[in-house]
Each structure stands twice: as structure tokens, then as C-alpha cells.
Amino acid sequence: MSTAPGGWLHIPDGTPATDIGLDLGSKNPDIGILKPGQGKDPDSSEPGCQVGPKDPKDYAWFQRVLARVGAASLTAFAGDGESTAALLTTRQGSDFFQGFAHAASGSVQDQDYTLLGEKFEGTDHVFRLNGNRVQAFSGVAADVLDSLVTRKEPKRQADIAAYRHQVHARRAKEHGTFWDHTWGGVVSIGRDGTVLAMRQIPPFRDE
């Protein structure tokens, strides 16, 4: 599988992107990368997972694996353990995220902020840094996260195809680290719609 210009994974014929959200099932491909021997040396195997060119079915499966893991990284960053678990297999550690809500009480929307004019949803922490109280918010652009959240009622599956199109469209948007005067602190936006924002919290009056 190769990467085409613009960041898209090359999709071989017969593996349409509309199927990218299908369940991974219990497929368990052979582990190991075949390394051809040199001269009289026999072939050997290196650690890894190899998608052979003679089995197009593996291309579609592996594409779904990559897409779902990428989506799971966003939901985990936003603190939504339930949606993260739904995107991973047991071997990938879905059990770890079952019933787990990062710094929240069961909802990915425990915090939302408008940063640099865009709405983000996620979770936050408050801690001390050199004696000062600091708030750190980690989240994902609301439109991207909405495609992946499965815990909302009625229950639904993540729309992986929509998520990929939204993230790809965001590549043309400005990203980087900026000072947001309304937020009152530093905001760092990634190309995939993730955000990390930090600001100092005014001290209590008795401090």
C-alpha cells in the first residue's frame, strides 16, 4: 500500500473507500516481513506486518485497520473511552477503554470551548506549574469528533469515511501554535483537528 500525493492512502481497484468503516472481524494475518535472501542465503522474516501484493483482500483490511486506529487516537485524545473502544479490536487493547472516561464522568462533551473562532470538544485538567494553577484542554474539532462519537443516543457506529474526508479537508486550514486572547493562553491546533490549549488560572483571593 502506498501513499498518494496529498496524504491519501492509495486504494487498489476493488477496495472502495465507502467500505473503510466496515468491522475488522477476527482476521489475523501472518506476522512478519519476508526479507529475500541474498545469493545462497535463505529468505528470512523480520518483525512487522506485511501486506503482500498478491492478496488484494489484505489491502482493504489493512486500510480499515489504519483508518480505525487513526480515528481512535482522536477519540482517546478527547477523552472518550467508549468511542475509542468501539474503534479497536481486543488485540489492540479495546478492553482498556471499556467504561473509561478520561478526566470526565462518562461523556466526551464534558468540556467544549471556542478557540481561535472554532468549536472544540474534549476534556481538561487543572494542575500547578511553578506554583501557578494552569488549565490544559485537549480536544478535537467538533465536526470531526461528531463523526466518531458512538456514545450519543441513539447508539450509532463511527462514520470513518466522513471522518477521513473531514480531516483531509482540514489540511488546507491554518494550523500551528497561536496566542488566543479570548481564551487567554496558548492554543496549538494540529492538521487532524486536534487541539491542545493552556492558560493560567487566576489565583484564589486567599493565596
Coordinates of N, CA, C and O in Angstrom, one line a residue, residues 77-79 102 104 107-113 120-124 137-140 145:
F77 N -7.8 11.1 22.6 CA -7.3 12.4 22.9 C -8.4 13.3 23.5 O -8.1 14.2 24.3
A78 N -9.6 13.1 23.0 CA -10.7 13.9 23.5 C -11.3 13.4 24.8 O -12.2 14.0 25.4
G79 N -10.8 12.2 25.2 CA -11.3 11.6 26.5 C -12.4 10.7 26.4 O -13.1 10.4 27.4
H102 N -11.8 9.7 30.3 CA -10.6 10.4 30.7 C -11.0 11.7 31.3 O -11.5 12.6 30.7
A104 N -13.4 12.6 33.0 CA -14.8 13.0 32.9 C -15.6 12.0 33.5 O -15.2 11.0 34.1
S107 N -18.9 11.3 29.6 CA -19.3 12.0 28.3 C -18.1 12.7 27.7 O -17.3 13.3 28.4
V108 N -18.0 12.5 26.4 CA -16.9 13.2 25.7 C -17.1 14.7 25.7 O -16.2 15.5 25.5
Q109 N -18.3 15.1 25.9 CA -18.6 16.6 25.8 C -18.6 17.2 27.2 O -19.4 18.1 27.5
D110 N -17.7 16.7 28.1 CA -17.7 17.3 29.4 C -17.2 18.8 29.4 O -17.4 19.6 30.2
Q111 N -16.4 19.1 28.3 CA -15.9 20.4 28.1 C -15.9 20.8 26.6 O -15.6 19.9 25.8
D112 N -16.3 22.0 26.3 CA -16.2 22.5 24.9 C -15.8 24.0 25.0 O -16.3 24.7 25.8
Y113 N -15.0 24.4 24.1 CA -14.5 25.8 24.0 C -14.4 26.2 22.6 O -14.2 25.4 21.7
F120 N -14.3 23.3 19.7 CA -13.6 22.1 20.0 C -14.3 21.4 21.2 O -14.7 22.1 22.1
E121 N -14.3 20.1 21.2 CA -14.9 19.3 22.4 C -13.8 18.4 22.9 O -13.1 17.8 22.1
G122 N -13.8 18.2 24.2 CA -12.8 17.3 24.8 C -12.9 17.3 26.3 O -13.9 17.3 26.9
T123 N -11.7 17.3 26.9 CA -11.6 17.3 28.4 C -10.5 18.1 28.8 O -9.6 18.5 28.0
D124 N -10.4 18.4 30.1 CA -9.3 19.3 30.6 C -8.8 18.8 32.0 O -9.4 18.0 32.6
F137 N -6.4 22.0 28.2 CA -7.6 21.4 27.5 C -7.1 20.6 26.3 O -6.4 21.2 25.4
S138 N -7.5 19.4 26.1 CA -7.2 18.6 25.0 C -8.5 18.2 24.3 O -9.5 17.7 25.0
G139 N -8.6 18.4 23.0 CA -9.9 18.1 22.3 C -9.7 18.0 20.8 O -8.6 18.0 20.3
V140 N -10.9 17.9 20.2 CA -10.9 17.7 18.7 C -12.0 18.6 18.1 O -13.0 18.9 18.8
L145 N -15.1 15.3 15.5 CA -15.4 14.4 16.6 C -16.8 13.8 16.5 O -17.1 12.7 16.8

